[in-house]
Amino acid sequence: MIINRIPNPILLTTRKQMIHDTLKTTNLVALESVMADPSSQIFADYMANIIKQIPNPGKLTLLTGTANSQVSFYFQSPTTSQINADLYNNILSPRVKGVGSQYGVNQAALLSSSFINGYNQIYLSLRYQLSQLDQATMQTLLAKVAGSITALRPIWNAWVDTFGPKPNSSSEPSILVPKLDMNDTNIALIQMTGTMQTTWLNPSFQEKLKADSSYPYQHMNDFDQIFSGIPLSVPAQMRDLIKQVYNAQGAAGGITAKQANATQILSGVRNNVQHPSQANGGLKLSGSDKMIPGMIFQPQDPMTLTNELGAYPTQGLTYSAIVTKSSSSTLTFEASVGGGISIPILDFFSIGLSGGAKTSIFNNDFAGSRFTIKLTVNNPTLQPIMTVTPMLYNITTQQGWLYVDPVKEAIKNGRNTDVTGFVFDGGVPSFHLEEGGDFGYINTLVLSQFLELSLVFEQCNSTEVRKYFEQYASATISFLGIPLGGVSQSSTYSYSYSNQTETTITVTLKPKAPGYTPGGTDITQSLCNLVAVGITYPFA
């Protein structure tokens, strides 16, 4: 059994508050900068109006800014089963903060701190306590079982030495049976009870014990059936002493059972978060030996997403907006709500030249001054949709890590000092745990092919416009700071020209399906467009 030594709660809380306030201030400054950026505002307008066209969009959310407009989508290596490090580090790991709604769609930002670290911080601040009445009852119970526990300890520990499961480093979980503490009757009782109701409990009785922790104590005639997992190697004397401990407590033993259950949860969750391994459901990241706490991906085969992205004929969602040239260096985007957004021409649309220089069609007088810019999202991955679920903690198998009930109970108990249950040391952590707060994680991703862009020139010299694009057909293109096709991947686009008259022309930049996928085995080099995400605020 692991006994967690909790530092001075006042000092601990102060230190945590200082760290959190620093991170919060840094995150807010960065977030305000992103949301004020005209490229981000325009991108949000386009994507929000596209998201609203998705059938049953529910709570689909747009990530603020353009930095995460493309993601590495091939989530698991077909040869090593490792998880895509880029996808995890850039999208799945960060904690998510809701930032309200704009253009009729919820928006959220990825924070610089990880969800796992915050979750670990919350679990480290949890403890389980007994009310004054239950403490008095527990002292009475300990007096009743002291003799039986004293007799049980050496027999139990000798059995563990001879027959107990041994720690191993294999991928198979090893459910360890702890030795009973030889000095503290309370700890020994909790250790014994924890083993009985997790490792040795008949699974068919799990729901009964969950509903009524005193059930085994009040149904001693069914003891052997309830705890049918007791190994045959356990000697009769050891079994009889365990029964004596249960008998002596009676219905009040439910207090012991709850305390043992809480101890198992706290130590198990903390261990699996801090020390992920194959045995407890952890996964290995690509490109390193780093393990992360377990996650469940659906669909299970990443090729399902690749095929969905590449389906033909394509299914597209579009949104068009009017853009006008307001000066030699500035465009004005007509937002769907709230008027115009002014943006430097090169920030809106640019073509990369050698030496890092940029040019834009909109810098040229022959392009005219009024344009319709249509954005198309092809083959959004909706059937099936991609989900990523944290592995729920299972107290019986000791696998997984996400367990929200203790945290919700601690939130409910608040600052009540005379209560039996989970509480926070030093008060509730300084996170915003409500729906739309700053403690969410991404659990759904809607992907698509790279963005398709149609530029409609309404008052132009169409011959010169076409000649311009033909001249730069192999150059890299950026729209709102987003590399079309990914960095150095303009070859994944084709150009087409339509509706050409002397003064009008439509230029369409269309991606090749399904998006960029690597020629080798480096899954982190896979790339496509991220349309929307779903967010879970687990403690709301």
Coordinates of C-alpha atoms in Angstrom, one line a residue:
M1 CA 0.0 0.0 0.0
I2 CA 1.2 3.5 -0.9
I3 CA 0.9 6.1 1.9
N4 CA 0.9 9.6 0.4
R5 CA 2.5 12.2 2.7
I6 CA 0.7 15.5 2.1
P7 CA 2.9 18.6 2.6
N8 CA 1.7 21.6 4.6
P9 CA -1.6 22.4 2.9
I10 CA -1.3 26.1 3.3
L11 CA 2.1 26.2 1.6
L12 CA 1.0 23.7 -1.0
T13 CA -2.1 25.7 -1.9
T14 CA -0.1 29.0 -2.0
R15 CA 2.5 27.5 -4.3
K16 CA -0.2 25.9 -6.6
Q17 CA -2.1 29.2 -6.7
M18 CA 1.0 31.1 -7.7
I19 CA 1.8 28.6 -10.5
H20 CA -1.7 28.5 -11.7
D21 CA -2.1 32.3 -11.7
T22 CA 1.1 32.7 -13.7
L23 CA 0.0 30.1 -16.3
K24 CA -3.5 31.7 -16.4
T25 CA -2.2 35.2 -17.0
T26 CA 0.2 33.9 -19.8
N27 CA -2.6 31.9 -21.4
L28 CA -5.0 34.8 -21.3
V29 CA -2.6 37.2 -22.9
A30 CA -1.8 34.7 -25.7
L31 CA -5.5 34.0 -26.2
E32 CA -6.5 37.6 -26.4
S33 CA -3.8 38.2 -29.0
V34 CA -5.0 35.3 -31.1
M35 CA -8.7 36.3 -31.0
A36 CA -7.8 39.9 -32.0
D37 CA -5.8 38.8 -35.0
P38 CA -7.8 39.5 -38.2
S39 CA -6.6 36.3 -39.8
S40 CA -8.1 34.3 -36.9
Q41 CA -11.3 36.4 -37.0
I42 CA -11.8 35.7 -40.7
F43 CA -11.0 32.1 -40.4
A44 CA -13.5 31.8 -37.5
D45 CA -16.2 33.4 -39.7
Y46 CA -15.6 30.9 -42.5
M47 CA -15.4 27.8 -40.4
A48 CA -18.3 28.7 -38.1
N49 CA -20.6 29.1 -41.0
I50 CA -19.3 25.7 -42.4
I51 CA -19.7 24.0 -39.0
K52 CA -23.3 25.1 -38.8
Q53 CA -24.0 23.2 -42.0
I54 CA -22.9 19.9 -40.5
P55 CA -26.0 17.7 -39.8
N56 CA -26.7 17.6 -36.1
P57 CA -23.6 19.6 -35.1
G58 CA -24.5 19.4 -31.4
K59 CA -21.7 20.9 -29.4
L60 CA -19.1 20.9 -32.1
T61 CA -16.6 23.6 -31.4
L62 CA -14.1 25.7 -33.4
L63 CA -10.6 26.0 -32.1
T64 CA -9.5 29.7 -32.0
G65 CA -6.7 30.9 -34.3
T66 CA -5.2 29.2 -37.4
A67 CA -2.3 27.4 -35.7
N68 CA -4.3 24.2 -35.3
S69 CA -6.2 24.4 -38.6
Q70 CA -4.3 21.3 -39.8
V71 CA -3.6 18.2 -37.9
S72 CA -1.5 15.0 -38.3
F73 CA -4.4 12.6 -38.6
Y74 CA -3.0 9.1 -38.9
F75 CA -3.2 8.4 -35.2
Q76 CA -1.5 5.0 -34.8
S77 CA 1.4 3.3 -36.5
P78 CA 0.4 0.1 -38.4
T79 CA 3.7 -1.5 -37.6
T80 CA 4.5 -0.5 -34.0
S81 CA 1.1 0.5 -32.7
Q82 CA 2.6 3.7 -31.3
I83 CA 0.5 6.8 -31.1
N84 CA 1.1 9.8 -33.3
A85 CA 3.3 12.1 -31.2
D86 CA 2.3 15.3 -33.2
L87 CA -1.4 14.6 -32.9
Y88 CA -1.1 13.9 -29.1
N89 CA 1.3 16.8 -28.2
N90 CA -0.5 19.4 -30.4
I91 CA -4.2 18.5 -30.1
L92 CA -5.0 15.8 -27.6
S93 CA -2.7 16.6 -24.7
P94 CA -3.4 20.4 -24.1
R95 CA -6.0 21.5 -21.6
V96 CA -8.9 23.2 -23.3
K97 CA -10.5 26.5 -22.3
G98 CA -14.0 27.6 -23.6
V99 CA -14.0 31.1 -24.9
G100 CA -17.7 31.6 -25.6
S101 CA -19.5 31.7 -28.9
Q102 CA -18.8 33.7 -32.1
Y103 CA -20.7 33.6 -35.4
G104 CA -23.2 31.2 -33.7
V105 CA -20.6 28.5 -32.9
N106 CA -18.8 27.7 -29.6
Q107 CA -15.1 28.4 -29.6
A108 CA -12.3 27.1 -27.5
A109 CA -8.6 27.6 -27.1
L110 CA -5.8 25.1 -26.4
L111 CA -3.8 26.1 -23.4
S112 CA 0.0 25.7 -22.9
S113 CA -0.5 23.3 -20.0
S114 CA -1.5 19.7 -20.4
F115 CA -4.8 18.1 -19.3
I116 CA -2.9 15.2 -17.7
N117 CA -0.8 17.5 -15.5
G118 CA -3.8 19.4 -14.3
Y119 CA -5.7 16.2 -13.7
N120 CA -2.8 14.9 -11.7
Q121 CA -2.7 18.1 -9.7
I122 CA -6.4 17.7 -8.8
Y123 CA -5.9 14.1 -7.8
L124 CA -2.9 15.0 -5.6
S125 CA -5.1 17.5 -3.8
L126 CA -7.8 14.9 -3.0
R127 CA -8.1 13.0 0.2
Y128 CA -10.8 10.8 1.8
Q129 CA -11.9 11.6 5.3
L130 CA -14.4 10.4 7.9
S131 CA -16.9 12.6 9.8
Q132 CA -16.4 12.8 13.5
L133 CA -19.2 10.3 14.0
D134 CA -17.7 7.8 11.6
Q135 CA -14.3 8.3 13.1
A136 CA -15.7 7.3 16.5
T137 CA -17.4 4.3 14.9
M138 CA -14.2 3.3 13.2
Q139 CA -12.3 3.4 16.5
T140 CA -14.9 1.0 17.9
L141 CA -14.5 -1.3 14.9
L142 CA -10.8 -1.3 15.2
A143 CA -11.0 -2.4 18.8
K144 CA -13.3 -5.3 17.8
V145 CA -11.0 -6.6 15.0
A146 CA -7.6 -5.9 16.6
G147 CA -7.2 -9.4 17.8
S148 CA -8.2 -11.0 14.5
I149 CA -6.0 -8.6 12.5
T150 CA -3.0 -9.4 14.8
A151 CA -3.5 -13.1 14.2
L152 CA -4.1 -12.6 10.5
R153 CA -1.0 -10.5 9.6
P154 CA 1.8 -13.1 9.7
I155 CA -0.4 -15.8 8.0
W156 CA -1.4 -13.3 5.2
N157 CA 2.1 -12.0 4.7
A158 CA 3.5 -15.5 4.5
W159 CA 0.9 -16.4 1.9
V160 CA 1.9 -13.3 -0.1
D161 CA 5.6 -14.3 0.0
T162 CA 4.8 -17.8 -1.3
F163 CA 1.8 -17.4 -3.6
G164 CA 1.1 -13.7 -4.2
P165 CA 1.5 -12.3 -7.7
K166 CA 4.9 -10.7 -8.3
P167 CA 5.6 -7.4 -10.0
N168 CA 6.4 -7.7 -13.7
S169 CA 7.2 -5.5 -16.6
S170 CA 5.2 -7.4 -19.2
S171 CA 2.1 -6.0 -21.0
E172 CA -0.1 -8.3 -18.9
P173 CA -1.6 -6.6 -15.8
S174 CA -0.4 -8.0 -12.5
I175 CA -2.8 -7.4 -9.7
L176 CA -0.6 -7.3 -6.6
V177 CA -1.8 -8.4 -3.1
P178 CA -0.1 -6.1 -0.5
K179 CA 1.4 -7.4 2.7
L180 CA -0.5 -6.2 5.8
D181 CA 1.1 -3.5 7.8
M182 CA 2.6 -5.0 10.9
N183 CA 2.4 -1.9 13.1
D184 CA -0.9 -0.1 12.3
T185 CA -4.2 -2.0 12.7
N186 CA -6.1 0.6 10.7
I187 CA -3.8 0.4 7.7
A188 CA -3.8 -3.4 7.8
L189 CA -7.6 -3.5 7.9
I190 CA -7.9 -1.1 4.9
Q191 CA -5.3 -3.2 3.0
M192 CA -7.2 -6.4 3.7
T193 CA -10.6 -4.9 2.8
G194 CA -9.2 -3.4 -0.4
T195 CA -7.9 -6.7 -1.6
M196 CA -11.2 -8.5 -0.7
Q197 CA -13.5 -6.1 -2.6
T198 CA -11.4 -5.6 -5.7
T199 CA -9.0 -8.5 -6.3
W200 CA -11.0 -11.3 -4.8
L201 CA -14.6 -10.1 -5.3
N202 CA -17.0 -12.1 -7.4
P203 CA -17.7 -9.7 -10.4
S204 CA -21.4 -10.4 -10.2
F205 CA -21.5 -8.7 -6.9
Q206 CA -19.8 -5.4 -8.0
E207 CA -23.0 -3.5 -8.5
K208 CA -24.4 -4.7 -5.1
L209 CA -21.3 -3.4 -3.3
K210 CA -21.4 -0.2 -5.2
A211 CA -25.0 0.4 -4.1
D212 CA -24.4 -0.8 -0.5
S213 CA -20.9 -1.0 0.8
S214 CA -22.1 -2.9 3.9
Y215 CA -23.6 -5.7 1.8
P216 CA -20.9 -8.4 2.5
Y217 CA -21.0 -7.6 6.2
Q218 CA -24.8 -8.2 6.3
H219 CA -24.7 -11.3 4.2
M220 CA -22.1 -13.4 5.8
N221 CA -23.9 -16.6 4.9
D222 CA -23.0 -15.7 1.3
F223 CA -19.3 -14.8 2.1
D224 CA -17.8 -17.6 0.0
Q225 CA -19.9 -16.7 -3.0
I226 CA -19.3 -13.0 -2.7
F227 CA -15.6 -13.5 -2.4
S228 CA -15.2 -16.4 -4.8
G229 CA -12.0 -14.9 -6.1
I230 CA -10.1 -15.9 -3.0
P231 CA -7.4 -18.3 -4.4
L232 CA -7.5 -21.9 -3.5
S233 CA -4.0 -21.6 -2.1
V234 CA -5.3 -19.4 0.8
P235 CA -5.2 -21.6 3.9
A236 CA -8.3 -22.3 5.9
Q237 CA -7.0 -20.5 9.0
M238 CA -6.4 -17.3 6.9
R239 CA -9.9 -17.5 5.4
D240 CA -11.5 -18.0 8.8
L241 CA -9.6 -15.0 10.3
I242 CA -10.8 -12.8 7.4
K243 CA -14.4 -13.9 8.1
Q244 CA -13.9 -13.1 11.7
V245 CA -12.9 -9.5 10.8
Y246 CA -16.0 -9.1 8.6
N247 CA -18.3 -10.7 11.2
A248 CA -17.0 -8.5 14.0
Q249 CA -17.8 -5.2 12.1
G250 CA -21.4 -5.9 11.2
A251 CA -23.3 -3.4 9.1
A252 CA -20.9 -0.6 10.3
G253 CA -18.2 -2.3 8.2
G254 CA -19.6 -0.3 5.3
I255 CA -17.4 2.5 6.6
T256 CA -14.3 0.4 6.3
A257 CA -15.3 -0.7 2.9
K258 CA -15.8 2.8 1.6
Q259 CA -12.5 3.9 3.1
A260 CA -10.7 1.0 1.5
N261 CA -12.3 1.7 -1.8
A262 CA -11.3 5.4 -1.7
T263 CA -7.7 4.4 -0.8
Q264 CA -7.5 2.0 -3.8
I265 CA -8.9 4.7 -6.1
L266 CA -6.5 7.5 -5.0
S267 CA -3.4 5.3 -5.2
G268 CA -4.5 3.6 -8.4
V269 CA -5.4 6.7 -10.4
R270 CA -2.3 8.6 -9.2
N271 CA 0.0 5.7 -10.2
N272 CA -1.5 5.2 -13.6
V273 CA -1.3 8.9 -14.4
Q274 CA 2.2 9.4 -13.1
H275 CA 3.6 6.0 -14.3
P276 CA 1.7 4.9 -17.4
S277 CA 2.7 1.4 -18.6
Q278 CA 1.4 -1.3 -20.9
A279 CA 0.2 -3.1 -17.8
N280 CA -2.1 -0.3 -16.7
G281 CA -3.3 0.6 -20.2
G282 CA -0.7 3.2 -21.2
L283 CA 0.4 3.8 -24.8
K284 CA 3.7 4.6 -26.3
L285 CA 4.3 7.8 -28.4
S286 CA 6.0 7.6 -31.7
G287 CA 9.6 8.7 -31.9
S288 CA 10.4 8.1 -28.3
D289 CA 10.0 5.7 -25.3
K290 CA 7.5 8.1 -23.7
M291 CA 4.4 6.4 -22.4
I292 CA 1.1 8.3 -22.0
P293 CA -2.0 7.3 -20.0
G294 CA -4.4 5.0 -21.9
M295 CA -6.7 6.4 -24.6
I296 CA -9.3 4.6 -26.8
F297 CA -9.5 5.7 -30.5
Q298 CA -12.5 5.1 -32.7
P299 CA -12.5 4.1 -35.4
Q300 CA -9.8 1.6 -34.4
D301 CA -8.1 1.5 -37.8
P302 CA -6.7 4.9 -39.0
M303 CA -7.1 3.7 -42.6
T304 CA -10.9 4.1 -42.1
L305 CA -10.3 7.9 -41.8
T306 CA -7.9 7.9 -44.8
N307 CA -10.6 6.1 -46.9
E308 CA -13.3 8.5 -45.6
L309 CA -11.2 11.5 -46.6
G310 CA -10.5 10.1 -50.0
A311 CA -14.1 9.0 -50.9
Y312 CA -15.3 9.9 -54.4
P313 CA -17.4 11.8 -55.3
T314 CA -16.5 14.3 -52.6
Q315 CA -19.1 15.8 -50.3
G316 CA -18.4 19.4 -49.7
L317 CA -19.6 22.2 -47.3
T318 CA -19.0 25.7 -48.6
Y319 CA -19.2 29.3 -47.5
S320 CA -18.6 32.5 -49.6
A321 CA -17.7 36.0 -48.5
I322 CA -17.2 39.3 -50.2
V323 CA -13.7 40.9 -50.0
T324 CA -12.8 44.3 -51.3
K325 CA -9.5 46.1 -51.8
S326 CA -9.5 49.1 -49.4
S327 CA -5.9 50.3 -50.1
S328 CA -2.8 49.2 -51.9
S329 CA -1.9 47.0 -49.0
T330 CA -5.2 46.2 -47.3
L331 CA -8.3 44.1 -47.9
T332 CA -11.7 44.3 -46.1
F333 CA -13.5 41.1 -45.4
E334 CA -17.3 41.4 -45.1
A335 CA -18.0 39.4 -41.9
S336 CA -21.3 37.5 -41.6
V337 CA -22.0 39.6 -38.5
G338 CA -20.4 42.7 -37.1
G339 CA -19.3 44.5 -40.3
G340 CA -15.9 44.5 -42.0
I341 CA -12.6 43.1 -40.9
S342 CA -9.5 44.9 -42.2
I343 CA -6.5 42.7 -43.0
P344 CA -3.1 43.2 -44.7
I345 CA -3.1 41.6 -48.2
L346 CA -0.2 39.3 -47.6
D347 CA -1.8 38.0 -44.4
F348 CA -5.0 37.1 -46.3
F349 CA -3.5 35.4 -49.4
S350 CA 0.1 35.1 -50.5
I351 CA 2.5 33.0 -52.7
G352 CA 5.9 32.2 -51.4
L353 CA 8.9 33.2 -53.5
S354 CA 12.6 32.3 -53.2
G355 CA 14.5 33.8 -50.3
G356 CA 11.4 34.0 -48.1
A357 CA 9.7 36.8 -50.0
K358 CA 6.0 36.9 -50.7
T359 CA 3.6 38.2 -53.3
S360 CA -0.1 38.3 -53.7
I361 CA -2.5 38.5 -56.6
F362 CA -4.4 41.1 -54.7
N363 CA -1.4 43.5 -54.8
N364 CA -1.9 43.9 -58.6
D365 CA -4.2 46.5 -60.2
F366 CA -5.2 44.0 -62.9
A367 CA -6.9 41.8 -60.3
G368 CA -9.5 44.5 -59.6
S369 CA -10.9 45.6 -56.3
R370 CA -13.9 43.3 -55.6
F371 CA -13.8 39.6 -55.0
T372 CA -15.9 36.6 -53.8
I373 CA -13.8 34.1 -51.9
K374 CA -15.4 30.7 -51.4
L375 CA -14.0 28.2 -49.0
T376 CA -15.0 24.5 -49.4
V377 CA -14.4 21.7 -46.9
N378 CA -14.4 18.4 -48.7
N379 CA -15.3 15.0 -47.1
P380 CA -15.7 16.0 -43.5
T381 CA -15.2 12.8 -41.5
L382 CA -18.7 12.3 -40.0
Q383 CA -19.5 8.7 -40.8
P384 CA -17.7 7.6 -38.7
I385 CA -16.6 10.5 -36.7
M386 CA -13.2 10.3 -34.9
T387 CA -13.4 10.0 -31.1
V388 CA -10.6 9.8 -28.5
T389 CA -11.7 8.7 -25.1
P390 CA -9.5 8.6 -22.0
M391 CA -9.4 5.1 -20.5
L392 CA -11.7 5.0 -17.5
Y393 CA -10.2 3.8 -14.3
N394 CA -11.2 0.2 -13.4
I395 CA -10.6 -0.5 -9.7
T396 CA -10.7 -4.3 -10.3
T397 CA -8.2 -4.5 -13.1
Q398 CA -6.3 -1.4 -11.9
Q399 CA -6.2 -0.1 -15.5
G400 CA -7.1 3.3 -16.9
W401 CA -7.0 6.7 -15.2
L402 CA -10.0 8.9 -15.7
Y403 CA -12.4 8.7 -12.7
V404 CA -14.6 11.7 -12.2
D405 CA -16.8 10.7 -9.2
P406 CA -14.3 11.5 -6.4
V407 CA -13.6 14.9 -7.8
K408 CA -17.3 15.7 -8.2
E409 CA -17.9 14.5 -4.7
A410 CA -15.1 16.8 -3.4
I411 CA -16.6 19.7 -5.3
K412 CA -20.0 19.0 -3.7
N413 CA -18.5 18.7 -0.2
G414 CA -16.7 22.0 -0.6
R415 CA -15.3 23.3 2.6
N416 CA -17.5 21.1 4.9
T417 CA -15.0 19.9 7.5
D418 CA -17.3 17.3 9.1
V419 CA -18.2 15.0 6.3
T420 CA -17.4 11.5 5.2
G421 CA -16.1 11.4 1.7
F422 CA -13.6 13.0 -0.7
V423 CA -12.5 16.5 0.0
F424 CA -9.8 18.9 -1.3
D425 CA -6.8 19.7 0.8
G426 CA -6.6 23.5 1.0
G427 CA -9.9 24.1 -0.7
V428 CA -11.1 23.6 -4.3
P429 CA -8.2 23.9 -6.9
S430 CA -8.1 27.1 -8.8
F431 CA -9.3 25.7 -12.0
H432 CA -12.7 26.6 -13.6
L433 CA -14.2 23.1 -13.7
E434 CA -17.6 24.1 -15.0
E435 CA -18.9 23.5 -18.6
G436 CA -17.0 25.9 -20.9
G437 CA -14.4 26.5 -18.2
D438 CA -10.7 25.9 -18.5
F439 CA -10.6 22.2 -17.7
G440 CA -11.6 20.4 -20.9
Y441 CA -10.1 17.9 -23.2
I442 CA -10.8 17.2 -26.9
N443 CA -12.7 14.0 -27.4
T444 CA -14.0 14.4 -31.0
L445 CA -12.3 15.5 -34.2
V446 CA -14.0 16.3 -37.5
L447 CA -11.3 16.2 -40.2
S448 CA -11.4 17.0 -43.9
Q449 CA -9.3 17.2 -47.0
F450 CA -7.2 20.4 -47.3
L451 CA -9.2 23.5 -47.8
E452 CA -10.5 24.1 -51.3
L453 CA -10.4 27.8 -52.3
S454 CA -12.2 29.5 -55.1
L455 CA -11.3 33.1 -56.0
V456 CA -13.8 35.0 -58.0
F457 CA -12.4 38.1 -59.6
E458 CA -15.3 40.3 -60.6
Q459 CA -13.6 43.4 -62.1
C460 CA -10.3 42.3 -63.5
N461 CA -8.1 41.6 -66.6
S462 CA -8.8 37.9 -66.6
T463 CA -5.9 37.1 -69.0
E464 CA -3.4 38.7 -66.6
V465 CA -5.0 37.0 -63.6
R466 CA -4.7 33.6 -65.2
K467 CA -1.2 34.2 -66.4
Y468 CA -0.2 35.2 -62.8
F469 CA -1.4 31.9 -61.4
E470 CA 0.1 29.8 -64.2
Q471 CA 3.4 31.5 -63.5
Y472 CA 3.3 30.4 -59.8
A473 CA 1.6 27.1 -60.2
S474 CA 4.3 25.2 -58.3
A475 CA 4.8 27.8 -55.5
T476 CA 3.7 27.4 -51.9
I477 CA 0.4 29.2 -51.1
S478 CA -0.8 30.6 -47.8
F479 CA -4.4 31.6 -47.0
L480 CA -4.9 33.4 -43.6
G481 CA -1.5 32.1 -42.6
I482 CA -2.5 28.5 -43.4
P483 CA -0.2 26.7 -45.9
L484 CA -2.6 25.2 -48.5
G485 CA -1.6 21.6 -48.6
G486 CA 0.9 22.0 -45.8
V487 CA 4.4 23.3 -45.8
S488 CA 6.1 22.6 -49.1
Q489 CA 3.1 20.6 -50.2
S490 CA 1.5 22.8 -52.8
S491 CA 1.9 19.9 -55.2
T492 CA -1.1 18.4 -53.5
Y493 CA -3.2 21.1 -55.2
S494 CA -4.5 21.5 -58.7
Y495 CA -5.6 24.7 -60.4
S496 CA -8.6 25.2 -62.6
Y497 CA -10.1 28.2 -64.3
S498 CA -13.8 28.8 -65.1
N499 CA -16.4 31.4 -65.9
Q500 CA -13.8 33.4 -67.7
T501 CA -14.8 36.6 -69.6
E502 CA -12.7 39.6 -70.4
T503 CA -13.3 41.1 -66.9
T504 CA -14.2 38.1 -64.7
I505 CA -12.6 34.7 -63.9
T506 CA -12.8 32.1 -61.2
V507 CA -9.6 30.4 -60.0
T508 CA -10.1 27.2 -58.0
L509 CA -7.3 25.6 -55.9
K510 CA -8.5 22.1 -55.2
P511 CA -6.7 19.6 -53.0
K512 CA -5.9 16.1 -54.0
A513 CA -7.5 13.6 -51.7
P514 CA -7.2 12.6 -48.9
G515 CA -4.7 15.3 -47.8
Y516 CA -1.0 14.8 -47.4
T517 CA 0.1 11.3 -46.3
P518 CA 3.7 10.4 -46.0
G519 CA 5.4 8.1 -48.5
G520 CA 7.2 6.3 -45.7
T521 CA 6.2 5.1 -42.3
D522 CA 6.4 8.4 -40.3
I523 CA 2.8 8.8 -39.3
T524 CA 3.6 12.3 -37.8
Q525 CA 4.0 13.6 -41.4
S526 CA 0.4 12.8 -42.3
L527 CA -1.6 16.0 -42.6
C528 CA -5.2 17.2 -43.2
N529 CA -7.6 19.9 -42.3
L530 CA -9.2 20.2 -38.8
V531 CA -12.8 21.4 -39.2
A532 CA -14.2 21.1 -35.6
V533 CA -13.7 19.4 -32.3
G534 CA -15.9 18.1 -29.5
I535 CA -14.8 19.0 -26.0
T536 CA -15.6 17.2 -22.7
Y537 CA -15.5 19.1 -19.4
P538 CA -15.3 16.0 -17.2
F539 CA -16.0 17.6 -13.8
A540 CA -18.9 19.8 -14.9

